[in-house]
PDB file of C-alpha atoms in Angstrom:
ATOM      1  CA  MET A   1      11.148  20.410  20.322  1.00  0.00           C
ATOM      2  CA  GLY A   2      13.020  23.603  19.414  1.00  0.00           C
ATOM      3  CA  LEU A   3      11.234  26.821  18.482  1.00  0.00           C
ATOM      4  CA  MET A   4      13.028  27.015  15.113  1.00  0.00           C
ATOM      5  CA  ALA A   5      11.856  23.511  14.174  1.00  0.00           C
ATOM      6  CA  ALA A   6       8.263  24.424  14.997  1.00  0.00           C
ATOM      7  CA  ARG A   7       8.447  27.598  12.920  1.00  0.00           C
ATOM      8  CA  HIS A   8       9.694  25.773   9.837  1.00  0.00           C
ATOM      9  CA  PHE A   9       7.277  22.866  10.032  1.00  0.00           C
ATOM     10  CA  VAL A  10       4.504  22.864   7.435  1.00  0.00           C
ATOM     11  CA  LEU A  11       1.749  20.289   7.872  1.00  0.00           C
ATOM     12  CA  PRO A  12       1.158  18.390   4.604  1.00  0.00           C
ATOM     13  CA  GLU A  13      -2.046  19.547   2.970  1.00  0.00           C
ATOM     14  CA  ARG A  14      -4.882  17.054   2.707  1.00  0.00           C
ATOM     15  CA  PRO A  15      -6.044  16.677  -0.908  1.00  0.00           C
ATOM     16  CA  GLU A  16      -9.667  16.978  -1.917  1.00  0.00           C
ATOM     17  CA  PRO A  17     -11.564  13.682  -2.416  1.00  0.00           C
ATOM     18  CA  GLY A  18     -10.873  12.363  -5.893  1.00  0.00           C
ATOM     19  CA  ALA A  19      -7.743  14.477  -6.367  1.00  0.00           C
ATOM     20  CA  VAL A  20      -4.762  12.698  -7.921  1.00  0.00           C
ATOM     21  CA  VAL A  21      -2.120  12.252  -5.225  1.00  0.00           C
ATOM     22  CA  CYS A  22       0.452  10.460  -7.373  1.00  0.00           C
ATOM     23  CA  ALA A  23       0.673   9.323 -10.968  1.00  0.00           C
ATOM     24  CA  ALA A  24       2.907   7.321 -13.275  1.00  0.00           C
ATOM     25  CA  GLU A  25       3.083   8.641 -16.822  1.00  0.00           C
ATOM     26  CA  GLU A  26       4.315   6.240 -19.506  1.00  0.00           C
ATOM     27  CA  VAL A  27       6.908   4.709 -17.166  1.00  0.00           C
ATOM     28  CA  HIS A  28       9.237   2.109 -18.631  1.00  0.00           C
ATOM     29  CA  LEU A  29      11.757  -0.013 -16.766  1.00  0.00           C
ATOM     30  CA  GLU A  30      14.133  -2.750 -17.888  1.00  0.00           C
ATOM     31  CA  ARG A  31      16.517  -4.846 -15.819  1.00  0.00           C
ATOM     32  CA  GLY A  32      18.906  -7.458 -17.192  1.00  0.00           C
ATOM     33  CA  GLY A  33      17.363  -7.210 -20.641  1.00  0.00           C
ATOM     34  CA  ARG A  34      13.878  -7.910 -19.292  1.00  0.00           C
ATOM     35  CA  VAL A  35      11.049  -5.385 -19.521  1.00  0.00           C
ATOM     36  CA  LEU A  36       9.474  -4.991 -16.073  1.00  0.00           C
ATOM     37  CA  LEU A  37       7.175  -2.076 -16.891  1.00  0.00           C
ATOM     38  CA  ASP A  38       6.169  -1.189 -20.434  1.00  0.00           C
ATOM     39  CA  SER A  39       4.800   2.366 -20.888  1.00  0.00           C
ATOM     40  CA  VAL A  40       2.535   2.203 -17.830  1.00  0.00           C
ATOM     41  CA  SER A  41       0.317   5.120 -16.842  1.00  0.00           C
ATOM     42  CA  LEU A  42      -1.696   5.039 -13.609  1.00  0.00           C
ATOM     43  CA  GLU A  43      -3.233   7.505 -11.161  1.00  0.00           C
ATOM     44  CA  LEU A  44      -3.889   7.075  -7.436  1.00  0.00           C
ATOM     45  CA  ARG A  45      -6.631   9.306  -6.020  1.00  0.00           C
ATOM     46  CA  ALA A  46      -7.513  10.530  -2.555  1.00  0.00           C
ATOM     47  CA  GLY A  47     -10.371   8.601  -0.996  1.00  0.00           C
ATOM     48  CA  GLU A  48      -9.913   5.344  -2.898  1.00  0.00           C
ATOM     49  CA  VAL A  49      -8.463   1.875  -2.517  1.00  0.00           C
ATOM     50  CA  LEU A  50      -6.653   1.005  -5.738  1.00  0.00           C
ATOM     51  CA  ALA A  51      -5.603  -2.652  -5.963  1.00  0.00           C
ATOM     52  CA  LEU A  52      -2.805  -3.862  -8.219  1.00  0.00           C
ATOM     53  CA  LEU A  53      -3.467  -7.406  -9.423  1.00  0.00           C
ATOM     54  CA  GLY A  54      -1.788  -9.700 -11.899  1.00  0.00           C
ATOM     55  CA  PRO A  55       0.137 -12.954 -12.273  1.00  0.00           C
ATOM     56  CA  ASN A  56       3.607 -13.444 -10.812  1.00  0.00           C
ATOM     57  CA  GLY A  57       6.097 -11.196 -12.579  1.00  0.00           C
ATOM     58  CA  ALA A  58       3.420  -8.914 -14.022  1.00  0.00           C
ATOM     59  CA  GLY A  59       5.060  -5.791 -12.536  1.00  0.00           C
ATOM     60  CA  LYS A  60       2.844  -5.081  -9.511  1.00  0.00           C
ATOM     61  CA  SER A  61       5.571  -4.592  -6.893  1.00  0.00           C
ATOM     62  CA  THR A  62       7.760  -2.763  -9.398  1.00  0.00           C
ATOM     63  CA  LEU A  63       4.986  -0.291 -10.132  1.00  0.00           C
ATOM     64  CA  LEU A  64       4.353   0.288  -6.428  1.00  0.00           C
ATOM     65  CA  SER A  65       8.084   0.914  -5.940  1.00  0.00           C
ATOM     66  CA  MET A  66       7.994   3.371  -8.819  1.00  0.00           C
ATOM     67  CA  LEU A  67       5.084   5.318  -7.324  1.00  0.00           C
ATOM     68  CA  SER A  68       6.638   5.331  -3.851  1.00  0.00           C
ATOM     69  CA  GLY A  69       9.984   6.631  -5.088  1.00  0.00           C
ATOM     70  CA  ASP A  70      11.973   3.485  -4.329  1.00  0.00           C
ATOM     71  CA  ALA A  71      12.640   2.890  -8.049  1.00  0.00           C
ATOM     72  CA  THR A  72      13.323   5.269 -10.932  1.00  0.00           C
ATOM     73  CA  PRO A  73      11.991   4.684 -14.462  1.00  0.00           C
ATOM     74  CA  ASP A  74      14.261   4.461 -17.489  1.00  0.00           C
ATOM     75  CA  ARG A  75      11.692   6.507 -19.349  1.00  0.00           C
ATOM     76  CA  GLY A  76       8.528   8.324 -18.388  1.00  0.00           C
ATOM     77  CA  SER A  77       7.827  10.233 -15.187  1.00  0.00           C
ATOM     78  CA  VAL A  78       6.207   9.952 -11.786  1.00  0.00           C
ATOM     79  CA  ARG A  79       4.470  12.831 -10.033  1.00  0.00           C
ATOM     80  CA  PHE A  80       3.549  13.117  -6.378  1.00  0.00           C
ATOM     81  CA  GLY A  81       1.108  15.862  -5.574  1.00  0.00           C
ATOM     82  CA  ASP A  82       1.822  18.882  -7.706  1.00  0.00           C
ATOM     83  CA  ARG A  83       5.420  18.180  -8.681  1.00  0.00           C
ATOM     84  CA  PRO A  84       7.797  15.474  -9.950  1.00  0.00           C
ATOM     85  CA  LEU A  85       8.516  12.779  -7.395  1.00  0.00           C
ATOM     86  CA  ALA A  86      12.264  13.405  -7.657  1.00  0.00           C
ATOM     87  CA  ASP A  87      11.761  16.988  -6.429  1.00  0.00           C
ATOM     88  CA  TRP A  88      10.581  15.835  -3.010  1.00  0.00           C
ATOM     89  CA  SER A  89      13.099  15.210  -0.243  1.00  0.00           C
ATOM     90  CA  LEU A  90      12.992  11.881   1.580  1.00  0.00           C
ATOM     91  CA  THR A  91      11.733  13.625   4.716  1.00  0.00           C
ATOM     92  CA  GLU A  92       8.947  15.354   2.802  1.00  0.00           C
ATOM     93  CA  LEU A  93       7.858  12.072   1.233  1.00  0.00           C
ATOM     94  CA  SER A  94       7.986  10.179   4.527  1.00  0.00           C
ATOM     95  CA  ARG A  95       5.447  12.637   5.954  1.00  0.00           C
ATOM     96  CA  ARG A  96       3.110  12.194   3.001  1.00  0.00           C
ATOM     97  CA  ARG A  97       3.200   8.500   2.190  1.00  0.00           C
ATOM     98  CA  SER A  98       3.844   5.287   4.142  1.00  0.00           C
ATOM     99  CA  VAL A  99       5.206   2.221   2.380  1.00  0.00           C
ATOM    100  CA  LEU A 100       4.973  -1.436   3.348  1.00  0.00           C
ATOM    101  CA  LEU A 101       7.322  -3.446   1.168  1.00  0.00           C
ATOM    102  CA  GLN A 102       6.798  -7.079   0.218  1.00  0.00           C
ATOM    103  CA  ASP A 103      10.254  -8.081   1.454  1.00  0.00           C
ATOM    104  CA  ASN A 104       9.848  -6.729   4.962  1.00  0.00           C
ATOM    105  CA  GLN A 105      12.512  -8.656   6.836  1.00  0.00           C
ATOM    106  CA  LEU A 106      12.685  -7.421  10.429  1.00  0.00           C
ATOM    107  CA  LEU A 107      15.501  -9.556  11.757  1.00  0.00           C
ATOM    108  CA  PHE A 108      17.111  -7.248  14.303  1.00  0.00           C
ATOM    109  CA  PRO A 109      16.099  -7.962  17.912  1.00  0.00           C
ATOM    110  CA  PHE A 110      13.791  -4.961  18.292  1.00  0.00           C
ATOM    111  CA  THR A 111      10.639  -5.375  20.294  1.00  0.00           C
ATOM    112  CA  VAL A 112       7.299  -5.106  18.530  1.00  0.00           C
ATOM    113  CA  HIS A 113       6.630  -1.797  20.285  1.00  0.00           C
ATOM    114  CA  GLN A 114       9.962  -0.417  19.045  1.00  0.00           C
ATOM    115  CA  VAL A 115       9.133  -1.467  15.488  1.00  0.00           C
ATOM    116  CA  VAL A 116       5.790   0.320  15.560  1.00  0.00           C
ATOM    117  CA  GLU A 117       7.456   3.360  17.126  1.00  0.00           C
ATOM    118  CA  MET A 118       9.682   3.612  14.038  1.00  0.00           C
ATOM    119  CA  GLY A 119       6.619   4.654  12.084  1.00  0.00           C
ATOM    120  CA  ARG A 120       6.612   7.948  13.974  1.00  0.00           C
ATOM    121  CA  ALA A 121      10.180   8.866  12.974  1.00  0.00           C
ATOM    122  CA  PRO A 122       9.107  11.381  10.267  1.00  0.00           C
ATOM    123  CA  TRP A 123       7.334  13.500  12.891  1.00  0.00           C
ATOM    124  CA  ARG A 124      10.256  13.964  15.253  1.00  0.00           C
ATOM    125  CA  ARG A 125      10.922  17.601  16.075  1.00  0.00           C
ATOM    126  CA  THR A 126       7.520  18.631  14.720  1.00  0.00           C
ATOM    127  CA  PRO A 127       4.315  19.594  16.542  1.00  0.00           C
ATOM    128  CA  LEU A 128       2.843  16.189  15.594  1.00  0.00           C
ATOM    129  CA  GLU A 129       5.417  14.468  17.795  1.00  0.00           C
ATOM    130  CA  ASP A 130       2.955  15.080  20.624  1.00  0.00           C
ATOM    131  CA  ASP A 131       0.637  12.504  18.981  1.00  0.00           C
ATOM    132  CA  ASP A 132       3.220   9.702  19.103  1.00  0.00           C
ATOM    133  CA  ASN A 133       1.878   7.730  22.054  1.00  0.00           C
ATOM    134  CA  PHE A 134      -1.717   7.748  20.859  1.00  0.00           C
ATOM    135  CA  ALA A 135      -0.777   6.951  17.244  1.00  0.00           C
ATOM    136  CA  ILE A 136       1.388   4.021  18.325  1.00  0.00           C
ATOM    137  CA  SER A 137      -1.257   2.651  20.678  1.00  0.00           C
ATOM    138  CA  GLU A 138      -3.973   2.990  18.046  1.00  0.00           C
ATOM    139  CA  ALA A 139      -1.864   1.205  15.404  1.00  0.00           C
ATOM    140  CA  ILE A 140      -0.970  -1.625  17.795  1.00  0.00           C
ATOM    141  CA  ASP A 141      -4.625  -2.171  18.656  1.00  0.00           C
ATOM    142  CA  ALA A 142      -5.704  -2.044  14.999  1.00  0.00           C
ATOM    143  CA  ALA A 143      -3.116  -4.676  14.049  1.00  0.00           C
ATOM    144  CA  ASP A 144      -4.102  -6.892  17.009  1.00  0.00           C
ATOM    145  CA  ILE A 145      -0.582  -7.083  18.422  1.00  0.00           C
ATOM    146  CA  ALA A 146      -0.997  -5.527  21.890  1.00  0.00           C
ATOM    147  CA  HIS A 147      -0.147  -8.881  23.454  1.00  0.00           C
ATOM    148  CA  LEU A 148       3.122  -8.974  21.470  1.00  0.00           C
ATOM    149  CA  GLY A 149       4.450  -5.547  22.488  1.00  0.00           C
ATOM    150  CA  SER A 150       7.487  -6.759  24.452  1.00  0.00           C
ATOM    151  CA  ARG A 151       8.293  -9.708  22.169  1.00  0.00           C
ATOM    152  CA  ARG A 152      11.467  -9.565  20.066  1.00  0.00           C
ATOM    153  CA  VAL A 153      10.854  -9.643  16.323  1.00  0.00           C
ATOM    154  CA  PRO A 154      12.986 -12.764  15.576  1.00  0.00           C
ATOM    155  CA  SER A 155      10.751 -14.754  17.935  1.00  0.00           C
ATOM    156  CA  LEU A 156       7.577 -13.929  15.987  1.00  0.00           C
ATOM    157  CA  SER A 157       5.791 -16.018  13.396  1.00  0.00           C
ATOM    158  CA  GLY A 158       5.603 -14.755   9.829  1.00  0.00           C
ATOM    159  CA  GLY A 159       2.067 -13.502  10.317  1.00  0.00           C
ATOM    160  CA  GLU A 160       2.944 -11.724  13.559  1.00  0.00           C
ATOM    161  CA  ARG A 161       5.872  -9.974  11.867  1.00  0.00           C
ATOM    162  CA  ALA A 162       3.596  -8.905   9.048  1.00  0.00           C
ATOM    163  CA  ARG A 163       1.122  -7.391  11.501  1.00  0.00           C
ATOM    164  CA  ALA A 164       3.914  -5.546  13.320  1.00  0.00           C
ATOM    165  CA  ALA A 165       5.135  -4.118  10.020  1.00  0.00           C
ATOM    166  CA  PHE A 166       1.603  -3.080   9.112  1.00  0.00           C
ATOM    167  CA  ALA A 167       1.206  -1.338  12.483  1.00  0.00           C
ATOM    168  CA  ARG A 168       4.446   0.569  11.858  1.00  0.00           C
ATOM    169  CA  VAL A 169       3.029   1.900   8.598  1.00  0.00           C
ATOM    170  CA  MET A 170      -0.284   2.799  10.206  1.00  0.00           C
ATOM    171  CA  ALA A 171       1.435   4.677  13.033  1.00  0.00           C
ATOM    172  CA  GLY A 172       2.858   7.138  10.510  1.00  0.00           C
ATOM    173  CA  ARG A 173      -0.625   8.556   9.875  1.00  0.00           C
ATOM    174  CA  THR A 174       0.240   9.793   6.407  1.00  0.00           C
ATOM    175  CA  GLY A 175      -2.381  10.524   3.768  1.00  0.00           C
ATOM    176  CA  VAL A 176      -1.116   7.882   1.336  1.00  0.00           C
ATOM    177  CA  LEU A 177      -0.669   4.176   2.114  1.00  0.00           C
ATOM    178  CA  MET A 178       1.278   1.949  -0.281  1.00  0.00           C
ATOM    179  CA  LEU A 179       1.010  -1.685   0.769  1.00  0.00           C
ATOM    180  CA  ASP A 180       2.777  -4.503  -1.063  1.00  0.00           C
ATOM    181  CA  GLU A 181       1.023  -7.798  -0.334  1.00  0.00           C
ATOM    182  CA  PRO A 182       0.017  -6.871   3.238  1.00  0.00           C
ATOM    183  CA  THR A 183      -2.174  -9.986   3.568  1.00  0.00           C
ATOM    184  CA  ALA A 184       0.264 -12.587   2.185  1.00  0.00           C
ATOM    185  CA  ALA A 185       1.290 -14.099   5.542  1.00  0.00           C
ATOM    186  CA  LEU A 186      -1.970 -13.511   7.385  1.00  0.00           C
ATOM    187  CA  ASP A 187      -4.782 -15.830   8.402  1.00  0.00           C
ATOM    188  CA  LEU A 188      -8.316 -15.242   7.154  1.00  0.00           C
ATOM    189  CA  GLY A 189      -9.432 -13.022  10.020  1.00  0.00           C
ATOM    190  CA  HIS A 190      -6.400 -10.749   9.878  1.00  0.00           C
ATOM    191  CA  GLN A 191      -6.604 -10.482   6.082  1.00  0.00           C
ATOM    192  CA  GLU A 192     -10.110  -9.123   6.444  1.00  0.00           C
ATOM    193  CA  ALA A 193      -9.041  -6.823   9.277  1.00  0.00           C
ATOM    194  CA  VAL A 194      -6.156  -5.282   7.324  1.00  0.00           C
ATOM    195  CA  LEU A 195      -8.278  -4.532   4.283  1.00  0.00           C
ATOM    196  CA  SER A 196     -11.120  -3.251   6.430  1.00  0.00           C
ATOM    197  CA  ILE A 197      -8.666  -0.756   7.918  1.00  0.00           C
ATOM    198  CA  ALA A 198      -7.511   0.205   4.421  1.00  0.00           C
ATOM    199  CA  ARG A 199     -11.150   0.718   3.450  1.00  0.00           C
ATOM    200  CA  GLU A 200     -11.733   2.911   6.520  1.00  0.00           C
ATOM    201  CA  ARG A 201      -8.668   5.014   5.719  1.00  0.00           C
ATOM    202  CA  ALA A 202      -9.957   5.592   2.196  1.00  0.00           C
ATOM    203  CA  ARG A 203     -13.367   6.626   3.515  1.00  0.00           C
ATOM    204  CA  ALA A 204     -11.571   9.163   5.721  1.00  0.00           C
ATOM    205  CA  GLY A 205      -9.941  10.658   2.619  1.00  0.00           C
ATOM    206  CA  ASP A 206      -6.627   8.804   2.387  1.00  0.00           C
ATOM    207  CA  ALA A 207      -5.336   7.192  -0.793  1.00  0.00           C
ATOM    208  CA  VAL A 208      -4.530   3.484  -0.540  1.00  0.00           C
ATOM    209  CA  LEU A 209      -2.518   1.537  -3.106  1.00  0.00           C
ATOM    210  CA  VAL A 210      -2.354  -2.175  -2.359  1.00  0.00           C
ATOM    211  CA  VAL A 211      -0.761  -5.098  -4.186  1.00  0.00           C
ATOM    212  CA  LEU A 212      -2.834  -8.251  -3.791  1.00  0.00           C
ATOM    213  CA  HIS A 213      -2.828 -11.797  -5.129  1.00  0.00           C
ATOM    214  CA  ASP A 214      -6.308 -12.623  -3.864  1.00  0.00           C
ATOM    215  CA  LEU A 215      -8.747 -11.470  -6.533  1.00  0.00           C
ATOM    216  CA  ASN A 216     -11.720 -11.923  -4.243  1.00  0.00           C
ATOM    217  CA  LEU A 217     -10.271  -9.657  -1.556  1.00  0.00           C
ATOM    218  CA  ALA A 218      -9.704  -7.025  -4.227  1.00  0.00           C
ATOM    219  CA  SER A 219     -13.258  -7.478  -5.474  1.00  0.00           C
ATOM    220  CA  ALA A 220     -14.629  -6.928  -1.969  1.00  0.00           C
ATOM    221  CA  TYR A 221     -12.503  -3.999  -0.835  1.00  0.00           C
ATOM    222  CA  ALA A 222     -11.119  -2.061  -3.815  1.00  0.00           C
ATOM    223  CA  ASP A 223     -12.747   0.912  -5.511  1.00  0.00           C
ATOM    224  CA  ARG A 224     -10.658   0.308  -8.608  1.00  0.00           C
ATOM    225  CA  ILE A 225      -8.469  -2.525  -9.830  1.00  0.00           C
ATOM    226  CA  ALA A 226      -5.464  -2.185 -12.118  1.00  0.00           C
ATOM    227  CA  LEU A 227      -4.834  -5.591 -13.672  1.00  0.00           C
ATOM    228  CA  LEU A 228      -1.264  -5.976 -14.908  1.00  0.00           C
ATOM    229  CA  GLN A 229       0.023  -8.422 -17.481  1.00  0.00           C
ATOM    230  CA  GLU A 230       3.657  -8.660 -18.601  1.00  0.00           C
ATOM    231  CA  GLY A 231       4.485  -5.139 -17.487  1.00  0.00           C
ATOM    232  CA  ARG A 232       1.402  -3.478 -18.989  1.00  0.00           C
ATOM    233  CA  VAL A 233      -1.975  -2.446 -17.608  1.00  0.00           C
ATOM    234  CA  ALA A 234      -4.442  -4.876 -19.170  1.00  0.00           C
ATOM    235  CA  ALA A 235      -7.451  -3.219 -17.506  1.00  0.00           C
ATOM    236  CA  CYS A 236      -8.126  -0.510 -14.931  1.00  0.00           C
ATOM    237  CA  ASP A 237     -11.630   0.150 -13.689  1.00  0.00           C
ATOM    238  CA  ALA A 238     -14.168  -0.776 -11.026  1.00  0.00           C
ATOM    239  CA  PRO A 239     -13.877  -4.410  -9.839  1.00  0.00           C
ATOM    240  CA  GLU A 240     -17.014  -5.567 -11.633  1.00  0.00           C
ATOM    241  CA  ARG A 241     -15.673  -4.269 -14.940  1.00  0.00           C
ATOM    242  CA  VAL A 242     -12.177  -5.722 -14.539  1.00  0.00           C
ATOM    243  CA  LEU A 243     -12.868  -9.082 -12.907  1.00  0.00           C
ATOM    244  CA  THR A 244     -14.849 -10.656 -15.707  1.00  0.00           C
ATOM    245  CA  ALA A 245     -14.451 -14.303 -16.608  1.00  0.00           C
ATOM    246  CA  GLU A 246     -13.081 -13.402 -20.025  1.00  0.00           C
ATOM    247  CA  THR A 247     -10.482 -10.900 -18.777  1.00  0.00           C
ATOM    248  CA  VAL A 248      -9.278 -12.933 -15.804  1.00  0.00           C
ATOM    249  CA  SER A 249      -9.080 -16.148 -17.838  1.00  0.00           C
ATOM    250  CA  SER A 250      -7.010 -14.366 -20.489  1.00  0.00           C
ATOM    251  CA  VAL A 251      -4.590 -12.589 -18.113  1.00  0.00           C
ATOM    252  CA  TYR A 252      -4.038 -15.551 -15.766  1.00  0.00           C
ATOM    253  CA  ARG A 253      -4.155 -18.112 -18.589  1.00  0.00           C
ATOM    254  CA  THR A 254      -6.506 -20.368 -16.706  1.00  0.00           C
ATOM    255  CA  PRO A 255     -10.289 -20.707 -17.115  1.00  0.00           C
ATOM    256  CA  VAL A 256     -12.425 -19.118 -14.404  1.00  0.00           C
ATOM    257  CA  GLU A 257     -16.010 -18.188 -13.786  1.00  0.00           C
ATOM    258  CA  VAL A 258     -17.225 -15.164 -11.832  1.00  0.00           C
ATOM    259  CA  ILE A 259     -20.284 -15.564  -9.632  1.00  0.00           C
ATOM    260  CA  PRO A 260     -21.974 -12.938  -7.403  1.00  0.00           C
ATOM    261  CA  HIS A 261     -21.564 -13.165  -3.647  1.00  0.00           C
ATOM    262  CA  PRO A 262     -24.951 -14.181  -2.213  1.00  0.00           C
ATOM    263  CA  VAL A 263     -24.973 -11.286   0.279  1.00  0.00           C
ATOM    264  CA  THR A 264     -22.815  -8.433  -1.025  1.00  0.00           C
ATOM    265  CA  GLY A 265     -23.104  -9.082  -4.757  1.00  0.00           C
ATOM    266  CA  HIS A 266     -19.341  -8.672  -5.215  1.00  0.00           C
ATOM    267  CA  GLY A 267     -17.904 -10.927  -7.869  1.00  0.00           C
ATOM    268  CA  ILE A 268     -16.242 -14.135  -6.690  1.00  0.00           C
ATOM    269  CA  VAL A 269     -13.618 -15.571  -9.036  1.00  0.00           C
ATOM    270  CA  VAL A 270     -13.630 -19.365  -9.094  1.00  0.00           C
ATOM    271  CA  PRO A 271     -11.296 -21.549 -11.179  1.00  0.00           C
ATOM    272  CA  LEU A 272     -13.046 -23.986 -13.484  1.00  0.00           C
ATOM    273  CA  ARG A 273     -11.967 -27.399 -12.253  1.00  0.00           C
ATOM    274  CA  HIS A 274     -12.563 -30.689 -13.995  1.00  0.00           C
TER     275      HIS A 274
END
């Protein structure tokens, strides 16, 4: 690494617990005459797991894309840290937030190790480049893919690809994780593992935004839940205040009951079946 690069590198500051790391303010987005987000305001804070829930088409992935900078609102604004999101360069953002998209098609014949290594790209020519090997190894172990390191991505199952993509995001070691349906292709054990890691990152002071379809996973692992319905935030609060039988039944248009987990006490959402 060159001396000039080292001199100009500024390590991203770690926000205080509870500080707002990014926020959408009255964002509105339409595509093809359809309203995708309708005057949505939402804050993501350091030290929390914030889950985005809602039916198909509710606007969850669109809102995550808005907060990550991958989409721009027609109206309203998005802030990251202390300034508008648009004022950050792509390099600056890549060192502050890691994004796992829902459509994460890794079709090129890279090996799993090469894919995870991509997560370290933002730190090239910086002092943190010295951490590459350890960060990659740690992410591979956390995602349980050490045995897949030399495998080519096209040869992997859907779940294995998802774990490789998750490891790539983890290797970046940024203070903000934005995960769009990270558990969708995973088996039960790996679903729990991924969200346990997200929970650990939040305890360490990171901010985690995660789109989920499984209400019970959100109930168990999220500090707050933002429940979306037709492009609006129907409720945003602690899981026990959002995942009530009345609210869930109304938003998902199907009757449910919510019962406490016999050990943890977290609410379990169960459809009413006849």
